[in-house]
C-alpha atoms as one frame of an Amber mdcrd trajectory, in Angstrom:
protein
 -18.537  46.097 -74.108 -15.123  44.445 -74.292 -14.924  40.702 -74.832 -11.878
  38.641 -73.899  -9.810  37.561 -76.829  -9.202  34.171 -75.210 -10.839  31.105
 -76.744 -14.147  30.351 -75.226 -14.204  26.734 -73.991 -17.092  24.354 -74.574
 -19.536  24.685 -71.654 -19.888  20.894 -71.487 -16.194  20.572 -70.706 -16.537
  22.852 -67.687 -17.004  21.266 -64.267 -20.500  21.362 -62.922 -20.624  24.358
 -60.592 -21.164  23.555 -56.971 -24.546  24.812 -55.897 -26.353  24.491 -52.598
 -29.080  22.524 -54.378 -26.514  19.901 -55.404 -25.815  18.988 -51.789 -28.241
  16.368 -50.530 -30.270  17.173 -47.488 -29.519  13.627 -46.306 -25.749  14.077
 -46.648 -23.639  12.650 -43.823 -21.989  16.060 -43.622 -24.907  18.463 -44.147
 -24.149  22.030 -44.984 -23.917  24.130 -41.806 -26.783  26.404 -40.928 -26.625
  29.695 -42.764 -24.609  28.225 -45.631 -26.999  29.814 -48.080 -26.172  33.202
 -46.642 -22.507  32.465 -47.152 -23.062  31.571 -50.796 -22.359  34.661 -52.879
 -22.623  35.633 -56.524 -19.512  36.370 -58.507 -18.634  36.790 -62.186 -16.078
  34.476 -63.670 -13.794  35.452 -66.512 -16.553  34.567 -68.992 -19.069  36.740
 -67.311 -21.157  33.781 -66.103 -22.963  34.182 -62.835 -22.206  31.268 -60.440
 -22.342  30.425 -56.723 -18.995  30.213 -54.863 -19.275  28.544 -51.454 -17.044
  29.093 -48.466 -14.923  26.017 -47.646 -16.456  23.606 -45.143 -14.556  23.597
 -41.789 -13.996  19.824 -42.118 -12.946  19.887 -45.774  -9.693  17.913 -46.309
  -8.103  20.989 -47.861  -8.184  22.672 -44.454  -5.063  22.449 -42.363  -4.915
  19.831 -39.618  -5.718  21.291 -36.161  -2.635  21.955 -34.040  -4.410  21.961
 -30.709  -4.535  18.485 -29.203  -8.155  18.716 -28.067  -9.309  19.994 -31.474
  -7.224  17.314 -33.179  -8.869  14.556 -31.142 -12.340  15.971 -31.802 -11.616
  16.020 -35.532 -10.483  12.381 -35.426 -13.635  11.348 -33.570 -15.780  12.811
 -36.349 -14.071  10.594 -38.931 -13.456  11.248 -42.638 -15.337  14.058 -44.361
 -17.756  12.277 -46.722 -20.276  14.696 -48.208 -22.934  13.208 -50.502 -23.804
  15.389 -53.516 -26.658  14.858 -55.942 -24.254  15.545 -58.809 -20.496  15.352
 -58.310 -18.315  17.524 -60.591 -17.379  15.723 -63.842 -13.944  15.636 -65.444
 -13.133  14.397 -68.961 -10.760  11.399 -69.166  -9.970  10.266 -72.762 -13.154
  11.837 -73.999 -15.269  10.269 -71.235 -16.646  12.424 -68.426 -16.099  10.826
 -65.051 -16.789  11.947 -61.476 -16.406  10.870 -57.847 -18.895   8.178 -56.760
 -20.622   8.177 -53.381 -20.633   4.341 -53.363 -16.875   4.465 -52.770 -17.581
   5.639 -49.204 -18.963   2.191 -48.321 -16.223   0.327 -50.191 -13.368   2.396
 -48.708 -14.399   3.707 -45.295 -11.211   5.715 -44.932 -11.956   7.776 -48.037
 -12.896  11.430 -47.772 -13.810  14.015 -50.415 -13.159  17.743 -50.848 -16.061
  19.433 -52.704 -14.027  22.620 -53.029 -11.268  21.121 -55.213 -12.999  17.898
 -56.334 -10.244  15.772 -54.762 -10.179  12.541 -52.757  -7.972  11.961 -49.688
  -7.103   9.180 -47.262  -8.238  10.242 -43.808  -5.658   8.237 -41.735  -2.778
   9.158 -44.054  -3.729  12.839 -44.053  -4.008  12.996 -40.267  -0.911  10.890
 -39.481   1.427  11.518 -42.392   4.833  10.767 -40.895   3.763  11.624 -37.355
   5.142   8.404 -35.871   8.284   8.209 -38.009   7.156   4.879 -39.482   6.122
   6.460 -42.815   9.395   8.219 -43.511  10.337   7.520 -47.149   7.021   5.750
 -47.801   4.429   8.522 -47.645   2.049   8.970 -50.606   1.512  12.704 -50.841
  -1.331  12.284 -53.324  -3.532  10.844 -50.557  -2.299  12.988 -47.681  -1.632
  16.479 -49.115  -2.074  16.834 -52.897  -5.320  14.921 -53.391  -6.414  12.166
 -55.793  -8.501  12.930 -58.931  -7.873  10.094 -61.403 -11.476   8.859 -61.393
 -10.776   6.519 -64.313  -8.543   4.156 -62.336  -9.809   5.121 -58.914 -10.980
   1.705 -57.650  -7.728  -0.079 -58.436  -5.692   2.825 -57.049  -7.728   2.907
 -53.844  -7.335  -0.868 -53.378  -3.583  -0.644 -53.919  -3.281   2.235 -51.472
  -5.349   0.370 -48.890  -2.721  -2.382 -48.841   0.282  -0.076 -48.774   2.540
   0.058 -45.739   2.006   3.791 -45.441  -1.777   3.367 -45.132  -1.460   0.464
 -42.677   0.912   2.442 -40.435  -1.339   5.490 -40.501  -4.426   3.389 -39.703
  -2.605   1.776 -36.804  -1.582   5.215 -35.512  -5.186   6.383 -35.747  -6.473
   3.392 -33.800  -3.773   3.717 -31.145  -4.380   7.422 -30.752  -8.131   7.037
 -30.278  -7.693   4.157 -27.835  -5.050   5.996 -25.796  -5.662   8.639 -23.169
  -4.875  12.315 -23.698  -1.463  13.409 -22.505  -2.938  15.467 -19.681  -4.822
  12.425 -18.389  -1.697  10.287 -18.762   0.308  12.866 -16.818  -2.402  13.016
 -14.160  -2.423   9.215 -13.899   1.352   9.152 -13.651   1.228  11.845 -10.994
  -1.399   9.855  -9.088   0.727   6.716  -9.339   3.791   8.608  -8.144   1.840
  10.133  -5.256   0.399   6.713  -4.439   3.885   5.181  -4.314   5.101   8.076
  -2.186   2.164   7.652   0.179   2.842   3.918   0.518   6.506   4.647   1.202
   5.524   7.311   3.725   3.163   4.928   5.532   5.813   2.197   5.549   8.412
   4.575   6.990   5.936   5.634   9.667   5.376   1.997  10.630   9.146   1.533
  10.954   9.491   4.689  13.047   6.547   3.637  15.218   8.361   0.426  16.145
  11.620   2.256  16.860   9.753   4.789  19.013   8.075   1.983  20.972  11.480
   0.435  21.651  12.800   3.799  22.818   9.801   4.366  25.114  10.106   0.846
  26.554  13.776   1.293  27.433  13.156   4.810  28.720  10.367   3.750  31.076
  12.546   0.977  32.465  15.555   3.262  32.780  17.682   0.800  30.808  20.841
   1.664  28.857  20.500   1.812  25.063  24.075   1.267  23.936  26.476  -1.614
  24.305  30.230  -1.540  24.843  30.697  -2.492  21.194  28.073  -2.689  18.467
  29.884  -4.463  15.659  28.065  -6.898  13.389  29.560 -10.027  14.967  29.009
  -9.027  18.609  26.693 -11.257  20.622  25.395  -8.334  22.684  25.139  -5.037
  20.826  23.185  -3.146  23.458  19.522  -3.392  24.397  18.272  -1.152  21.585
  19.864  -3.156  18.771  19.113  -6.455  20.512  15.391  -5.649  20.645  15.544
  -4.539  17.003  17.047  -7.911  16.044  14.368  -9.695  18.084  11.509  -7.866
  16.365  12.975  -8.609  12.945  12.392 -12.329  13.535   8.639 -11.898  13.992
   7.845  -8.720  12.030   8.085  -9.053   8.203   7.661  -5.306   7.623  10.458
  -4.510  10.060  12.710  -7.187   8.602  12.091  -6.032   5.001  13.199  -2.534
   5.967  16.628  -3.829   6.999  16.965  -6.211   4.052  15.835  -4.008   1.152
  16.001  -0.497   2.606  18.898   1.901   2.020  21.788   1.096   4.311  22.304
   4.754   5.155  18.716   5.089   6.414  18.204   2.162   8.801  17.478   4.584
  11.699  19.393   2.552  14.302  22.570   4.603  14.751  23.433   6.266  18.048
  22.584   9.664  16.561  19.097   8.465  15.592  18.626   6.997  19.069  19.482
  10.354  20.604  17.136  12.094  18.163  14.308   9.729  19.135  14.892  10.361
  22.830  14.990  14.102  22.242  11.818  14.000  20.120   9.919  11.993  22.730
  11.116  14.433  25.364   9.790  17.358  23.333   6.421  15.647  22.839   6.064
  14.961  26.576   7.015  18.538  27.388   4.504  19.891  24.882   1.725  17.704
  26.302   2.538  18.841  29.846   2.624  22.484  28.764  -0.829  22.086  27.243
  -2.112  20.368  30.397  -0.966  23.097  32.804  -1.675  26.068  30.542  -3.347
  28.763  32.681  -3.825  26.208  35.480  -2.950  26.611  39.162   0.177  24.619
  40.024   2.429  23.805  42.959   6.181  23.392  42.703   8.118  20.710  44.623
  11.912  20.684  44.607  14.768  19.061  46.501  18.481  18.711  45.873  20.727
  15.706  46.344  24.074  14.415  45.119  24.319  11.598  42.586  26.850   8.789
  42.312  29.105  11.067  40.271  29.226  13.598  43.169  27.186  16.152  41.209
  24.462  18.185  42.859  21.135  17.462  41.177  17.944  19.444  41.720  14.830
  17.299  41.293  11.734  19.277  40.255   8.099  18.126  40.397   4.950  20.011
  39.349   1.634  19.268  41.036  -1.628  20.282  39.338  -5.291  19.285  39.087
  -6.323  17.257  36.062  -9.848  18.226  35.002 -10.275  15.134  32.840  -9.568
  12.637  35.628 -10.742  14.917  38.499  -7.670  14.221  40.594  -4.348  15.817
  41.405  -1.290  14.829  39.395   2.357  15.003  40.418   4.535  15.151  37.307
   8.289  14.757  37.552   9.895  17.405  35.341  13.634  16.888  35.374  16.867
  16.540  37.282  18.753  19.795  36.807  22.421  19.937  37.699  23.470  22.865
  39.862  27.013  23.966  40.605  26.117  25.858  43.760  23.587  25.195  46.532
  22.943  28.797  47.556  19.404  30.217  47.387  19.995  32.355  44.289  21.413
  29.463  42.213  18.527  27.164  43.129  15.967  29.894  42.435  17.553  30.630
  39.039  17.261  26.953  38.081  13.607  26.887  39.126  12.996  30.169  37.307
  14.323  28.639  34.055  11.904  25.719  34.376   8.976  28.060  35.020   9.837
  30.063  31.913  10.327  26.911  29.821   6.833  25.630  30.631   5.230  29.090
  30.289   3.920  29.088  33.851   2.667  32.432  35.060   3.882  33.543  38.477
   0.340  34.321  39.616  -0.630  30.692  38.904   1.977  29.284  41.325  -0.168
  28.548  44.371   2.514  27.055  46.612   6.080  25.766  46.770   7.217  22.741
  48.741  10.803  22.348  50.001  12.633  20.769  52.903  13.371  22.665  56.117
  16.921  23.759  55.247  17.462  27.489  55.646  18.575  27.771  52.011  15.195
  26.539  50.844  12.752  27.621  53.583  14.432  30.823  54.808  11.799  33.559
  55.084  14.343  36.348  54.544  16.778  35.194  51.900  15.692  31.623  51.128
  14.230  30.234  47.930  10.684  30.551  49.258  11.292  34.250  50.005  12.397
  34.826  46.401   9.214  33.164  45.170   7.143  35.489  47.337   8.927  38.447
  45.766   7.422  37.322  42.448   4.036  36.426  43.918   3.240  37.446  47.480
   0.310  34.995  47.591   2.529  31.946  47.039   2.254  29.630  50.037   5.288
  27.754  51.376   4.785  24.147  52.527   7.393  22.304  54.548   7.637  18.846
  52.950   5.560  16.374  54.994   7.978  13.583  54.210  10.846  15.519  55.732
   8.703  16.506  58.696   7.775  12.875  59.394  11.381  11.786  59.105  12.519
  14.472  61.566   9.837  13.448  64.063  10.711   9.784  63.830  14.451  10.358
  64.025  14.237  12.737  66.975  11.483  11.054  69.007  11.912   7.374  68.197
  15.485   7.153  67.051  17.385   9.352  69.520  15.475  10.297  72.642  14.231
   6.730  73.277  17.307   4.646  74.145  15.451   1.341  73.735  14.530   2.026
  70.109  17.901   3.655  69.528  19.716   0.462  70.610  17.174  -1.702  68.772
  17.825  -0.113  65.378  21.553  -0.371  66.058  21.210  -4.111  66.633  19.084
  -4.500  63.469  21.842  -2.849  61.440  24.469  -5.014  63.166  22.582  -8.203
  62.244  22.371  -7.081  58.601  26.085  -6.295  58.428  27.093  -9.561  60.124
  25.100 -11.791  57.732  25.338  -9.913  54.430  29.016  -8.928  54.605  29.961
 -12.514  53.826  28.547 -14.824  51.171  29.499 -17.815  53.335  27.499 -16.553
  56.315  24.537 -15.738  54.057  24.700 -19.312  52.687  24.587 -20.665  56.242
  21.417 -18.654  56.907  19.797 -20.013  53.742  20.709 -23.602  54.729  19.229
 -23.183  58.212  16.044 -21.574  56.812  15.539 -24.542  54.482  16.196 -27.070
  57.271  13.640 -25.516  59.654  11.168 -24.964  56.771  11.100 -21.166  56.961
  10.608 -18.966  53.907  13.580 -16.675  54.103  12.881 -12.960  53.828  15.693
 -10.753  52.515  17.433  -8.701  55.171  17.410  -4.920  54.670  19.713  -2.151
  55.833  18.389   0.549  58.161  18.137   3.848  56.257  18.471   7.171  58.037
  15.963   9.009  55.859  13.751   6.321  54.311  11.523   4.845  56.987  10.080
   2.366  54.509  13.464   0.613  54.665  13.294   0.573  58.469   9.989  -1.243
  58.372  11.318  -3.778  55.868  14.458  -4.316  57.979  12.455  -4.895  61.169
   9.932  -7.131  59.394  12.718  -9.293  57.892  14.342  -9.849  61.337  10.963
 -10.739  62.871  10.168 -13.311  60.158  13.679 -14.826  60.216  14.154 -14.586
  64.017  14.504 -18.292  64.820  16.619 -19.041  61.742  18.904 -16.078  62.586
  19.574 -17.362  66.101  20.521 -20.844  64.842  22.594 -19.527  61.940  24.541
 -16.975  64.023  25.234 -19.601  66.702  26.524 -22.076  64.081  28.709 -19.371
  62.513  30.158 -18.444  65.931  30.964 -22.080  66.756  32.563 -22.862  63.371
  34.524 -19.673  62.672  38.290 -19.428  63.060  38.231 -15.646  63.576  37.939
 -14.371  67.101  36.292 -11.093  66.153  33.598 -12.878  64.171  32.912 -15.197
  67.137  32.743 -12.241  69.525  30.357 -10.350  67.262  28.166 -13.417  66.812
  27.912 -14.115  70.562  27.155 -10.454  71.227  24.356 -10.398  68.625  22.803
 -13.579  70.059  22.857 -12.046  73.517  21.175  -8.830  72.329  18.536 -10.698
  70.328  17.490 -12.674  73.412  17.097  -9.645  75.674  13.632  -8.479  76.742
  14.188  -4.977  75.339  15.015  -6.300  71.851  12.071  -8.707  71.717   9.710
  -6.024  73.098  10.873  -3.432  70.559  10.627  -6.011  67.769   7.004  -6.822
  68.584   5.972  -3.202  69.181   7.777  -1.302  66.406   6.909  -3.664  63.572
   3.140  -2.755  63.520   3.897   0.890  64.358   6.305   1.229  61.455   3.808
  -0.550  59.216   1.108   1.995  60.029   3.581   4.856  59.538   4.527   3.440
  56.150   0.855   3.222  55.098   0.229   6.771  56.284   3.323   7.998  54.492
   2.234   6.280  51.286
């Protein structure tokens, strides 16, 4: 058997081998389960049989975990401080010395590696230069190499404990454990950002709600939005901006938007106003489409010319509302037409039907006036509707029918009523064509203690105006006679005097007084029936 030619050292100078029996069962870091199975026999260079343990997973000689979660878990466990019955001894100047377990209580940051019999500083090892504060000041003996000078250990440990490197590392350890993980910080930041965005979104909605209310208010009243000029120094900038300025005085949220909000997003420009009107229009259309979806409807249409001499086709849809259990007449639009022939009118109505997704079989009836273009049974608009749906019923507008009856029977064939309405119109023209003559009527009404009722013109088509015109003459009858007589006596114009004397004569005739007393209640009942 060959024996090594190397000098055999004294066995007492050898470190005490680490054995599982040397590790206390009450150690703060007990040996993991199955450690005995991991202990294995091996022969050293001298042929001695000894136990070689696997390194403990928390031994300081292990590398620091790279994963953040594992790193935090390792920090929470604290320094690795195993308690051995007999620590390995090392000779210093002829005296054998070893690590002492009492140092754990004196220096709580201290940790020990049983594998290499070395001491380390837990904060310095875990945060060596991680914050940049320890650059140029790190003590590698406590963070990477390991300390083994057991002879001067207490003084060295005390000096290290006061070093700037140790203080910085301890501060980093405390800050890290007291801080939140980066994923939680990111989540909190994301929540804060989303919270700020939600608050901004809610604030913007409140601003838009006020602007929409202003738009709806002006739209319902049919008032103009814009002014002639809308500069900053103008007294009147238009109703929209004037109402905005009024609300700013009493609404802090609204006022803050204009003071601190971006100047390119005040939402008061003419383009935004048009967008609001268009959006409200789309919402109303969508609500109406939902209300009449698959419902039976009737279509009412009539054309007239506006003040700009453009032909406008007014369209109304009539349907039954199941929620309120009553019929509803909904005005749809005024659609300009360039021609008044049957095909052009039908094409305009066809576009509206397609826009609101109305099925032809759901159109129960159509209602027009009696003009041949609209009511013609061969080539009129109603005939074209029946080509789409033969069951569609045509209704001659009752309002037009009543007007035709009244005009033909009361207004033309009966000469008494014909002359009466002519005199009513003559009285209106005589008084209201001149501010001076109207002032005379007001003065006389005040002197005779009569509450003056405004005179109305006689309309050819609107019989409600005829009732109001007749009622005004009946209420003001005595004041009219005195006022017209005074005007005739004081005027310097012969034609005015002649007209005044003629009106007085007609107003005093039996036919006029009879028609005035008879037609006023008749027209009132017709108006109620028409309504």
